[in-house]
Short mmCIF file of C-alpha atoms and ligand atoms in Angstrom, two decimals:
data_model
loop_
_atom_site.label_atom_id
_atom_site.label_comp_id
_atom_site.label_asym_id
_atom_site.label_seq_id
_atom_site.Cartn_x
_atom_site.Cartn_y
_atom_site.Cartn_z
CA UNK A 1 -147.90 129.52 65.10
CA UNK A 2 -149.78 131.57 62.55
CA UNK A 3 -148.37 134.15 60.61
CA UNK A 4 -149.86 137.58 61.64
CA UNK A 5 -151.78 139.58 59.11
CA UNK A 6 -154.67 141.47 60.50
CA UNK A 7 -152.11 143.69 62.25
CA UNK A 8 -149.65 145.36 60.07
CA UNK A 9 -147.32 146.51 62.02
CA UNK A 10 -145.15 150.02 60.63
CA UNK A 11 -142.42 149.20 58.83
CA UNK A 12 -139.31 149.93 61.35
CA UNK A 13 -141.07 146.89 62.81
CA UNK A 14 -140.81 144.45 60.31
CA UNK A 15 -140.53 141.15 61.13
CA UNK A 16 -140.92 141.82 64.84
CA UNK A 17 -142.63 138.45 66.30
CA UNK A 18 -141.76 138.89 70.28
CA UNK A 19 -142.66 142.31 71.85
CA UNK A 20 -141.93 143.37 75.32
CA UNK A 21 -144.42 145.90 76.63
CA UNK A 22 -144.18 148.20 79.68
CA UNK A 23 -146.66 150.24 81.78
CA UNK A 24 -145.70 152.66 84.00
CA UNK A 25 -147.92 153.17 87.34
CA UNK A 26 -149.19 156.27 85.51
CA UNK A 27 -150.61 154.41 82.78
CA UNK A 28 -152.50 151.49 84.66
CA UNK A 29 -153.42 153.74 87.72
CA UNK A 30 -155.38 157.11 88.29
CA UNK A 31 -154.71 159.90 90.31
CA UNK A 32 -156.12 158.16 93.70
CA UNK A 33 -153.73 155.49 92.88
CA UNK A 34 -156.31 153.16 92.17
CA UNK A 35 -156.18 150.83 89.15
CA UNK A 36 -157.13 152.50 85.94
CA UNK A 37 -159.58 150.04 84.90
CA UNK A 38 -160.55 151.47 81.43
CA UNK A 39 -156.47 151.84 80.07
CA UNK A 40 -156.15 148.22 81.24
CA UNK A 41 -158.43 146.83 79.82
CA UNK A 42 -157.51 148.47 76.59
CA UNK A 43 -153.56 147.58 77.18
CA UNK A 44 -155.35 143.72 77.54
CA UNK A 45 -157.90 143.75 74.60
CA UNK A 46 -154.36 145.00 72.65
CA UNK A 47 -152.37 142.52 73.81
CA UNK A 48 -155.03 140.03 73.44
CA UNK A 49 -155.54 140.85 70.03
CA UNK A 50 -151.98 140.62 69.12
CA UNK A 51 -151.65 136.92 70.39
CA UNK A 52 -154.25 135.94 68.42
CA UNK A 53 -152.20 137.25 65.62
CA UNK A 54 -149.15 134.93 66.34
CA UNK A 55 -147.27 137.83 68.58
CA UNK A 56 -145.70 136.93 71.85
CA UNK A 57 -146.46 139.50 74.30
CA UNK A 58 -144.63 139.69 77.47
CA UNK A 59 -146.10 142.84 79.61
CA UNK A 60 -144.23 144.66 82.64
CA UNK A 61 -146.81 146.25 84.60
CA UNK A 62 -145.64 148.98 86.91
CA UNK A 63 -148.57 149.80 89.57
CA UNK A 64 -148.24 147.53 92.89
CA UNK A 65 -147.11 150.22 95.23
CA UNK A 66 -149.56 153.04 93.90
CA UNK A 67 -152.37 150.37 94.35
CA UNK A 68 -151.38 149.47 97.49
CA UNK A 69 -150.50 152.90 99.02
CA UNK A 70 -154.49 153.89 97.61
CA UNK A 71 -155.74 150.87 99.51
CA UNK A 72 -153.95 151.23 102.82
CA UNK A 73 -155.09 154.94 103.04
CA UNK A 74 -158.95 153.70 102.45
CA UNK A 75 -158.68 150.32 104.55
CA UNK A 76 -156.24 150.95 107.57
CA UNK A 77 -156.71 154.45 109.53
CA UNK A 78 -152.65 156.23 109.88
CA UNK A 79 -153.54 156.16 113.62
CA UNK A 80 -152.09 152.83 115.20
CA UNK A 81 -150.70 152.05 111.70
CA UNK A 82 -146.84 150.56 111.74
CA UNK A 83 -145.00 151.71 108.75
CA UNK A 84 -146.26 149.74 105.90
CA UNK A 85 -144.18 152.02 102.74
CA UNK A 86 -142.18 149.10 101.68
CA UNK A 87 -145.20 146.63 102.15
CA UNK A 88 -147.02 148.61 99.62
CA UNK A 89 -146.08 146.41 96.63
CA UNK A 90 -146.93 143.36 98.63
CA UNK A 91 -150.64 144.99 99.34
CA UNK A 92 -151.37 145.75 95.57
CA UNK A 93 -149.71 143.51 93.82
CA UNK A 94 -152.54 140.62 94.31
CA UNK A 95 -154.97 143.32 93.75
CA UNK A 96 -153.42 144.82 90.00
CA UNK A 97 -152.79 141.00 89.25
CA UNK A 98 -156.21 140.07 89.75
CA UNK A 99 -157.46 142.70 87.82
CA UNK A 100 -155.54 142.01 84.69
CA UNK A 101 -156.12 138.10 85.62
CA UNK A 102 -159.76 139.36 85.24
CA UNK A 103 -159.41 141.25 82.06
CA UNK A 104 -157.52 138.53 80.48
CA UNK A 105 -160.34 136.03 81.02
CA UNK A 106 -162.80 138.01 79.56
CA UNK A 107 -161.24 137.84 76.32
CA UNK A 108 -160.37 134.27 76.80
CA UNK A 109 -156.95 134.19 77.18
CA UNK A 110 -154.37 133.72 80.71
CA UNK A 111 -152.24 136.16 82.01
CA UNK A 112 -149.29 134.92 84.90
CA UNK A 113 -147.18 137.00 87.06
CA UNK A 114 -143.38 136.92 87.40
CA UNK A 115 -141.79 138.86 90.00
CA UNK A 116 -138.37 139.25 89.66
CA UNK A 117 -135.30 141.37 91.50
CA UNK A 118 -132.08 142.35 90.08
CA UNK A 119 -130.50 138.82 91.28
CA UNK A 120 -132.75 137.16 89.02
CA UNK A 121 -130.81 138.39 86.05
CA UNK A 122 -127.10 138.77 87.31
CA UNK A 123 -127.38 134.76 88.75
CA UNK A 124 -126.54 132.79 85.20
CA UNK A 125 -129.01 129.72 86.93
CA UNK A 126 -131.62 132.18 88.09
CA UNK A 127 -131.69 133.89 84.66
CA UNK A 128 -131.54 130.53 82.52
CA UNK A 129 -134.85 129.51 85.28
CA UNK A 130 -136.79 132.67 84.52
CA UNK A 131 -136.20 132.93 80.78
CA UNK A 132 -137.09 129.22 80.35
CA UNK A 133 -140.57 129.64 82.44
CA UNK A 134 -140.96 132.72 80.48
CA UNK A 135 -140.40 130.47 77.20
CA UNK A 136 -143.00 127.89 78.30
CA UNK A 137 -145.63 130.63 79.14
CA UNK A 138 -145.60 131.71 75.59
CA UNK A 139 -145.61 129.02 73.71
CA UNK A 140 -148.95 128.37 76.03
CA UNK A 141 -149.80 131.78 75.16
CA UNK A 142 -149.60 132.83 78.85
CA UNK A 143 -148.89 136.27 78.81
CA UNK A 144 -146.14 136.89 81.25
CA UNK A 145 -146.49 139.80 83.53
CA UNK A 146 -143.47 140.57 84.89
CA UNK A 147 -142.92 143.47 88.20
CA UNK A 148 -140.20 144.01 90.71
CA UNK A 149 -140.46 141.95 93.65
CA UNK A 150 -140.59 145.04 95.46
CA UNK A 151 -141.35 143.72 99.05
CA UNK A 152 -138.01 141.81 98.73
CA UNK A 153 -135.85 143.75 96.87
CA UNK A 154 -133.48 146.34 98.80
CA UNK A 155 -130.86 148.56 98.04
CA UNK A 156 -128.22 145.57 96.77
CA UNK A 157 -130.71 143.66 94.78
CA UNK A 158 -132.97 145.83 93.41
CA UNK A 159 -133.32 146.54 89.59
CA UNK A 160 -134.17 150.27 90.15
CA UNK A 161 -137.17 150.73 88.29
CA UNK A 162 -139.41 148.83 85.66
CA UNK A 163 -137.67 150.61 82.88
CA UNK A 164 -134.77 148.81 83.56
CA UNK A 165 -136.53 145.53 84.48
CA UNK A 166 -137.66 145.88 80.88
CA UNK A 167 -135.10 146.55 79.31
CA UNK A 168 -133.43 143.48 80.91
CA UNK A 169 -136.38 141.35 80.45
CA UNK A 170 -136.22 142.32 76.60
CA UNK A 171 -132.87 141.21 76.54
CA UNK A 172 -133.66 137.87 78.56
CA UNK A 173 -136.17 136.74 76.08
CA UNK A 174 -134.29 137.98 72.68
CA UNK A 175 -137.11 140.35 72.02
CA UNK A 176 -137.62 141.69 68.79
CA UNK A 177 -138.52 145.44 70.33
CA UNK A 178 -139.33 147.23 73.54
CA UNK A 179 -142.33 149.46 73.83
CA UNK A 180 -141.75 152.02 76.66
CA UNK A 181 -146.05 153.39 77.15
CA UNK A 182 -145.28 156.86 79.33
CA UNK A 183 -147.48 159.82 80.16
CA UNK A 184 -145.39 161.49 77.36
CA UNK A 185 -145.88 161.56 73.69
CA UNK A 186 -142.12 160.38 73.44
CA UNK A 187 -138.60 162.06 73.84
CA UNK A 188 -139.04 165.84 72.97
CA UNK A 189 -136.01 167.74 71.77
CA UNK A 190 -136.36 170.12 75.02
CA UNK A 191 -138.45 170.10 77.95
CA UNK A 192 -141.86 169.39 76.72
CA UNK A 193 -143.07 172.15 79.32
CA UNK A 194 -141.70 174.65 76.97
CA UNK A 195 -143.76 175.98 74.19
CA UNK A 196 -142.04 175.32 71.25
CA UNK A 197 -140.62 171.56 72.31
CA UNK A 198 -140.92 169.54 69.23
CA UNK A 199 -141.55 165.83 69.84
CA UNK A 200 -138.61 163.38 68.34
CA UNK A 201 -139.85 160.61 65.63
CA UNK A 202 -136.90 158.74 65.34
CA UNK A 203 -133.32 158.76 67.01
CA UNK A 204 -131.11 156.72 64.71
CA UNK A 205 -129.10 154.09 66.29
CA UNK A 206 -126.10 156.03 67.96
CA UNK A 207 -127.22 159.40 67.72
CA UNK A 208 -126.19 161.84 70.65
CA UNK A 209 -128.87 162.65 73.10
CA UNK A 210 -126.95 164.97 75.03
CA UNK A 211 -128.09 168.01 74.51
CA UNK A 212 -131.70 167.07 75.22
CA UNK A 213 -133.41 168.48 78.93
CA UNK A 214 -134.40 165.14 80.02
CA UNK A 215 -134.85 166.10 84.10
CA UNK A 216 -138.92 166.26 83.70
CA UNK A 217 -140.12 163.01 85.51
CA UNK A 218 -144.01 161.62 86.56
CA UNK A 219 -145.15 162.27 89.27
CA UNK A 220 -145.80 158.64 90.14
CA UNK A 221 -143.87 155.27 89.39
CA UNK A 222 -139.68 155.62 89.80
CA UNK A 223 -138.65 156.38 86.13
CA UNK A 224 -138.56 159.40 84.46
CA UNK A 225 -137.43 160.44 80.53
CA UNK A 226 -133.95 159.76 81.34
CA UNK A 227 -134.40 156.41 82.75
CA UNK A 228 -136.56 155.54 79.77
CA UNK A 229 -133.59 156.63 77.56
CA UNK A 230 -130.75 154.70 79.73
CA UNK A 231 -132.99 151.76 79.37
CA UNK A 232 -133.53 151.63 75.26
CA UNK A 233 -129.85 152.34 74.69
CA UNK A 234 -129.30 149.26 76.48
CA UNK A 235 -131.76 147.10 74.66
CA UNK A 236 -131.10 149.02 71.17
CA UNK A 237 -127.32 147.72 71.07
CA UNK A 238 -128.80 143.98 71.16
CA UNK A 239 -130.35 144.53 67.93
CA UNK A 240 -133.69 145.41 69.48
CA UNK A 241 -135.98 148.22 68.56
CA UNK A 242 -137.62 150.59 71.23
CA UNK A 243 -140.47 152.68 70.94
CA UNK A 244 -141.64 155.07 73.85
CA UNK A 245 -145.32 156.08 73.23
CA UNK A 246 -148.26 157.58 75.04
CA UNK A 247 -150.69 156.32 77.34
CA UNK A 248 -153.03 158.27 76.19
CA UNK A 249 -153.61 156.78 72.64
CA UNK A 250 -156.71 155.38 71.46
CA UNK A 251 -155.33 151.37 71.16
CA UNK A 252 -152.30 151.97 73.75
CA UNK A 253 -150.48 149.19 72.40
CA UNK A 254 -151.74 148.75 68.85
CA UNK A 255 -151.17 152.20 68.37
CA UNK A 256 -147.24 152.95 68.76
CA UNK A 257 -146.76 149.20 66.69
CA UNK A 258 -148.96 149.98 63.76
CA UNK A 259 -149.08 153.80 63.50
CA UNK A 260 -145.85 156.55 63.35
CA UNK A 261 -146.68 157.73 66.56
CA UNK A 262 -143.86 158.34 69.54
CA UNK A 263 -140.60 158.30 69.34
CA UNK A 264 -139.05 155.15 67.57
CA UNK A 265 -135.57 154.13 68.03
CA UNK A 266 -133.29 152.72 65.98
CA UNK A 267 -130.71 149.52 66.49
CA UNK A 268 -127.95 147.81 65.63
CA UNK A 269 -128.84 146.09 62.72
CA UNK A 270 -125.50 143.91 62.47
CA UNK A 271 -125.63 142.47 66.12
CA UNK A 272 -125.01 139.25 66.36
CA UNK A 273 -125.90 137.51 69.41
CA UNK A 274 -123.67 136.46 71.62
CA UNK A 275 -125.66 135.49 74.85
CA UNK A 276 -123.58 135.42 77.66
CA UNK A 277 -121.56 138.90 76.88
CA UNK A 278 -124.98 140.20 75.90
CA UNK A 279 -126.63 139.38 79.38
CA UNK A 280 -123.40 140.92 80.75
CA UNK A 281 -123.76 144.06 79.16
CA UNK A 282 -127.73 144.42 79.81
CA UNK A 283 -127.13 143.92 83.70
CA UNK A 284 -124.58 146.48 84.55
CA UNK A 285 -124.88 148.42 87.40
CA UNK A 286 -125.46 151.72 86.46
CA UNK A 287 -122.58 154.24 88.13
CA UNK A 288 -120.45 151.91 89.26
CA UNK A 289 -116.88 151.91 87.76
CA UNK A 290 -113.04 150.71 88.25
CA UNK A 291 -110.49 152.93 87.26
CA UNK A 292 -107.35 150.78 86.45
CA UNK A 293 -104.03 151.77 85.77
CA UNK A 294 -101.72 151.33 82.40
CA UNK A 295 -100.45 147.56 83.04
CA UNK A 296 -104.09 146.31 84.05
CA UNK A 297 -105.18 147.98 80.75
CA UNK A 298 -102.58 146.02 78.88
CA UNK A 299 -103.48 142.83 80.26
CA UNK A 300 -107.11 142.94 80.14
CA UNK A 301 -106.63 143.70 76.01
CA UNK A 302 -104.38 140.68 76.29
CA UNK A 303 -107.35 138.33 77.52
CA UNK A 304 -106.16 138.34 81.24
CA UNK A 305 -108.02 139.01 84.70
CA UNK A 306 -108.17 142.13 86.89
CA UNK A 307 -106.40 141.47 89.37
CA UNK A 308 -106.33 144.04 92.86
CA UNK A 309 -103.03 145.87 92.08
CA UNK A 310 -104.12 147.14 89.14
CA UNK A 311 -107.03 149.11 90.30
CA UNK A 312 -106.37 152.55 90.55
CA UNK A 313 -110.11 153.74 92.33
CA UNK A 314 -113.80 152.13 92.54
CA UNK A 315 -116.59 154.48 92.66
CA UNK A 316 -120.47 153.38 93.17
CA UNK A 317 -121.96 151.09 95.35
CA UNK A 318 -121.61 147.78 93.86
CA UNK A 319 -121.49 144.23 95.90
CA UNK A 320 -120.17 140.73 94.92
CA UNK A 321 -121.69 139.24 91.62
CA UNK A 322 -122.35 143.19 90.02
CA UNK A 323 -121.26 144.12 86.53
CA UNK A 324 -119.76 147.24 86.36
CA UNK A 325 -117.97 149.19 83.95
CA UNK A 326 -113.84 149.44 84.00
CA UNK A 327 -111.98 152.35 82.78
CA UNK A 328 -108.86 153.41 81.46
CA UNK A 329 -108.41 157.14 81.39
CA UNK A 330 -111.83 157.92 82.61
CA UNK A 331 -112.99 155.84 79.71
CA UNK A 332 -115.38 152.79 80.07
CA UNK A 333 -113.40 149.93 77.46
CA UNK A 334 -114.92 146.88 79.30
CA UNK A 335 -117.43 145.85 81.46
CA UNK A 336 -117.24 142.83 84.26
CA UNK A 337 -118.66 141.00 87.32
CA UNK A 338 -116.76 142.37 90.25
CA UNK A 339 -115.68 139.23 92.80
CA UNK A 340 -116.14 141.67 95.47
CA UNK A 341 -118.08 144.69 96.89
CA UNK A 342 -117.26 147.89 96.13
CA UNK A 343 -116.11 148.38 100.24
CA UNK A 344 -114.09 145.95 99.84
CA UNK A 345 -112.39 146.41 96.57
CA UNK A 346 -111.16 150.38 98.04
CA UNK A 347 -109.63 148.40 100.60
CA UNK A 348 -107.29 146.02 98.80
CA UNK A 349 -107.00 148.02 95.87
CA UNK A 350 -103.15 148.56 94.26
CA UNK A 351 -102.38 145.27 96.94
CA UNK A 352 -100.71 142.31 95.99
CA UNK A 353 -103.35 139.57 95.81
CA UNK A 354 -101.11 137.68 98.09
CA UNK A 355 -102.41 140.48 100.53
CA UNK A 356 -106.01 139.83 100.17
CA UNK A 357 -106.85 137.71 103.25
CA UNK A 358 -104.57 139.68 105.01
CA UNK A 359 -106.74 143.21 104.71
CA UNK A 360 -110.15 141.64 104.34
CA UNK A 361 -110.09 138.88 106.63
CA UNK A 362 -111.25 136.22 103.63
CA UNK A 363 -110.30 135.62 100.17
CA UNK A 364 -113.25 134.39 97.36
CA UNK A 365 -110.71 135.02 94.62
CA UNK A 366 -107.06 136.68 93.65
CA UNK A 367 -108.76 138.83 91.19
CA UNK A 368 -111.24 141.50 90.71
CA UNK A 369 -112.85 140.18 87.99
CA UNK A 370 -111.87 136.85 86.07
CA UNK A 371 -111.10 137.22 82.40
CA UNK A 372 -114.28 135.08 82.09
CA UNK A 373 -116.60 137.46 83.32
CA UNK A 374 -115.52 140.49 81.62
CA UNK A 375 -116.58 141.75 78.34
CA UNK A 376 -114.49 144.51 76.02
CA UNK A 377 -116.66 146.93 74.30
CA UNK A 378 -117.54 147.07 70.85
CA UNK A 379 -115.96 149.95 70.41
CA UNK A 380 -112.61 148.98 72.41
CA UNK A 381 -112.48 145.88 69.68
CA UNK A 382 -112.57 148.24 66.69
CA UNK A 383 -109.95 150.97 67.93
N1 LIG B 401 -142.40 148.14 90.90
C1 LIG B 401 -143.10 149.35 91.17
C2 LIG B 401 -144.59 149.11 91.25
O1 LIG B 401 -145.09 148.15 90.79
C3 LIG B 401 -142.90 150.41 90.12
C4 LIG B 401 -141.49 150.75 89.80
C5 LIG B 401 -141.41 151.86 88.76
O2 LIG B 401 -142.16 152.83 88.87
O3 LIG B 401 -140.62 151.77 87.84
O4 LIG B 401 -145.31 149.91 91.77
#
């Protein structure tokens, strides 16, 4: 691998070797919701350039549905048409893959796609798959394109939007940063409707956020400011930077990496990795929680399982196989892979686990989550 040296890259981003890159629907798609032909091409001769200058790229491309919803309106009259909203993504997918298949050639390099659903990173085997194909696509320099597999994923399974699948795809692939490209400049310190809304620079690592009106969202794509935000501070823990930049920059990509433009995010500089609790943590369920009472507290800081007596209340809609946070006091100390849904753990919850087949009719385990499979929190381990 060469060493890069054409691109200098700005100096919070020293060192960085393995980028992530995501592209909201916004970015790669105009108003019609067709593709946006001239950003992606631009997002491609960027990426493109960087390879060539010993980077590993890995893009998620938000896009499918907004392609496919344009294409359906042109190609299929609404009269006589059976609902075909959640077939979207399967209609443009093909189409924005070809496209950047297209682009990709024309500057002499391959492009792949990876579709992925929230499964694909709470499975251990599915994960360790997809990260290694990932692995052997760059060191082909094949630049992975990773998307939801919308057409497949529902309710249970679904990552929520392509923040998040980037932000877990960062952590998959021990990236070195995570650049978020919006409609935005970056994260502004109110709404950046207002007048006087000053764009951020830099939000050290840790720094409250608060305060900060987050609720303005795009009008297309699932992800607004706030799930932007959710999604660096879980990457940013990992020791991985995150900048969120604007589409709207000369060199899309180039730009935010070489130039102090958007917002840049700090990180923990004295992470050390520790895969498995790291994947943990990166593929938590977001508003999902146990509430466990003072003797289940005790024993999970003794090393010990959850076990159903303990729990004092579940909220969120979790299923088998989730990681969810775990409380004491209304505080989150731990996170862990639930044995059981949500529905089910309201049912046997403060039971003996004796009682377990009794209530539910079946019995996968006696606790709620094996000492194994649950993770204390940095800051639990420093108290
Ligand atoms: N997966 C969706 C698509 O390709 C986008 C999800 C999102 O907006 O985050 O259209």
């Amino acid at each position: 691998m060469t060493t890069p040296h054409k691109i200098v890259l700005r100096k919070e981003l020293e060192n960085c070797k393995r980028l992530v890159i995501k592209v909201g629907s916004n970015v790669v798609t105009k108003a019609n919701g067709r593709c946006d032909v001239r950003k992606m091409r631009i997002i491609v001769e960027d990426i493109c350039d960087l390879i060539d200058e010993g980077f590993e790229i890995i893009l998620v491309s938000s896009g499918a549905v907004s392609v496919g919803k344009a294409f359906l309106k042109r190609m299929l009259p609404r009269e006589g048409r059976v609902d075909l909203q959640q077939s979207a993504s399967a209609i443009g997918q093909p189409k924005l893959i070809n496209k950047y298949s297209q682009l990709f050639e024309d500057h002499h390099h391959i492009c792949s796609q990876i579709l992925l659903t929230h499964d694909d990173f709470r499975k251990r085997k599915r994960f360790l798959h997809a990260k290694q194909t990932i692995e052997v696509l760059l060191k082909n320099h094949v630049t992975p394109i990773l998307n939801e597999n919308d057409s497949i994923s529902y309710s249970e399974n679904t990552v929520g939007d392509n923040d998040h699948l980037a932000a877990s795809a960062a952590q998959m692939v021990n990236a070195d940063a995570l650049i978020i490209i919006t409609s935005a400049q970056g994260l502004y310190d109110k709404n950046p409707i207002e007048k006087d809304a000053k764009l951020i620079k830099n939000v050290d690592f840790g720094e409250e956020l608060d305060h900060i009106d987050m609720s303005a969202t795009t009008n297309v794509g699932r992800g607004g400011m706030e799930s932007k935000i959710h999604a660096v501070n879980k990457v940013t823990p990992l020791g991985i930077r995150a900048i969120i930049s604007s589409k709207d920059n000369n060199r899309i990509v180039l730009d935010p990496l070489t130039k102090e433009i958007g917002t840049m995010f700090g990180h923990e500089s004295n992470f050390e990795p520790e895969q498995k609790k790291a994947w943990l943590i990166s593929t938590k369920k977001l508003n999902c929680r146990l509430e466990i009472d003072e003797g289940a507290f005790q024993a999970l800081m003794a090393g010990n399982s959850l076990f159903p007596r303990g729990v004092v209340e579940s909220h969120g809609e979790y299923f088998q196989g989730d990681c969810i946070d775990i409380c004491y006091q209304g505080k989150p100390f731990a996170v862990g892979i639930s044995e059981y849904d949500g529905a089910d753990v309201e049912r046997i919850k403060d039971k003996h686990s004796d009682e377990i087949e009794e209530v539910l009719g079946y019995k996968i385990s006696s606790a709620v989550i094996l000492y194994q499979n649950l993770v204390l929190l940095e800051e639990t381990i420093n108290e």
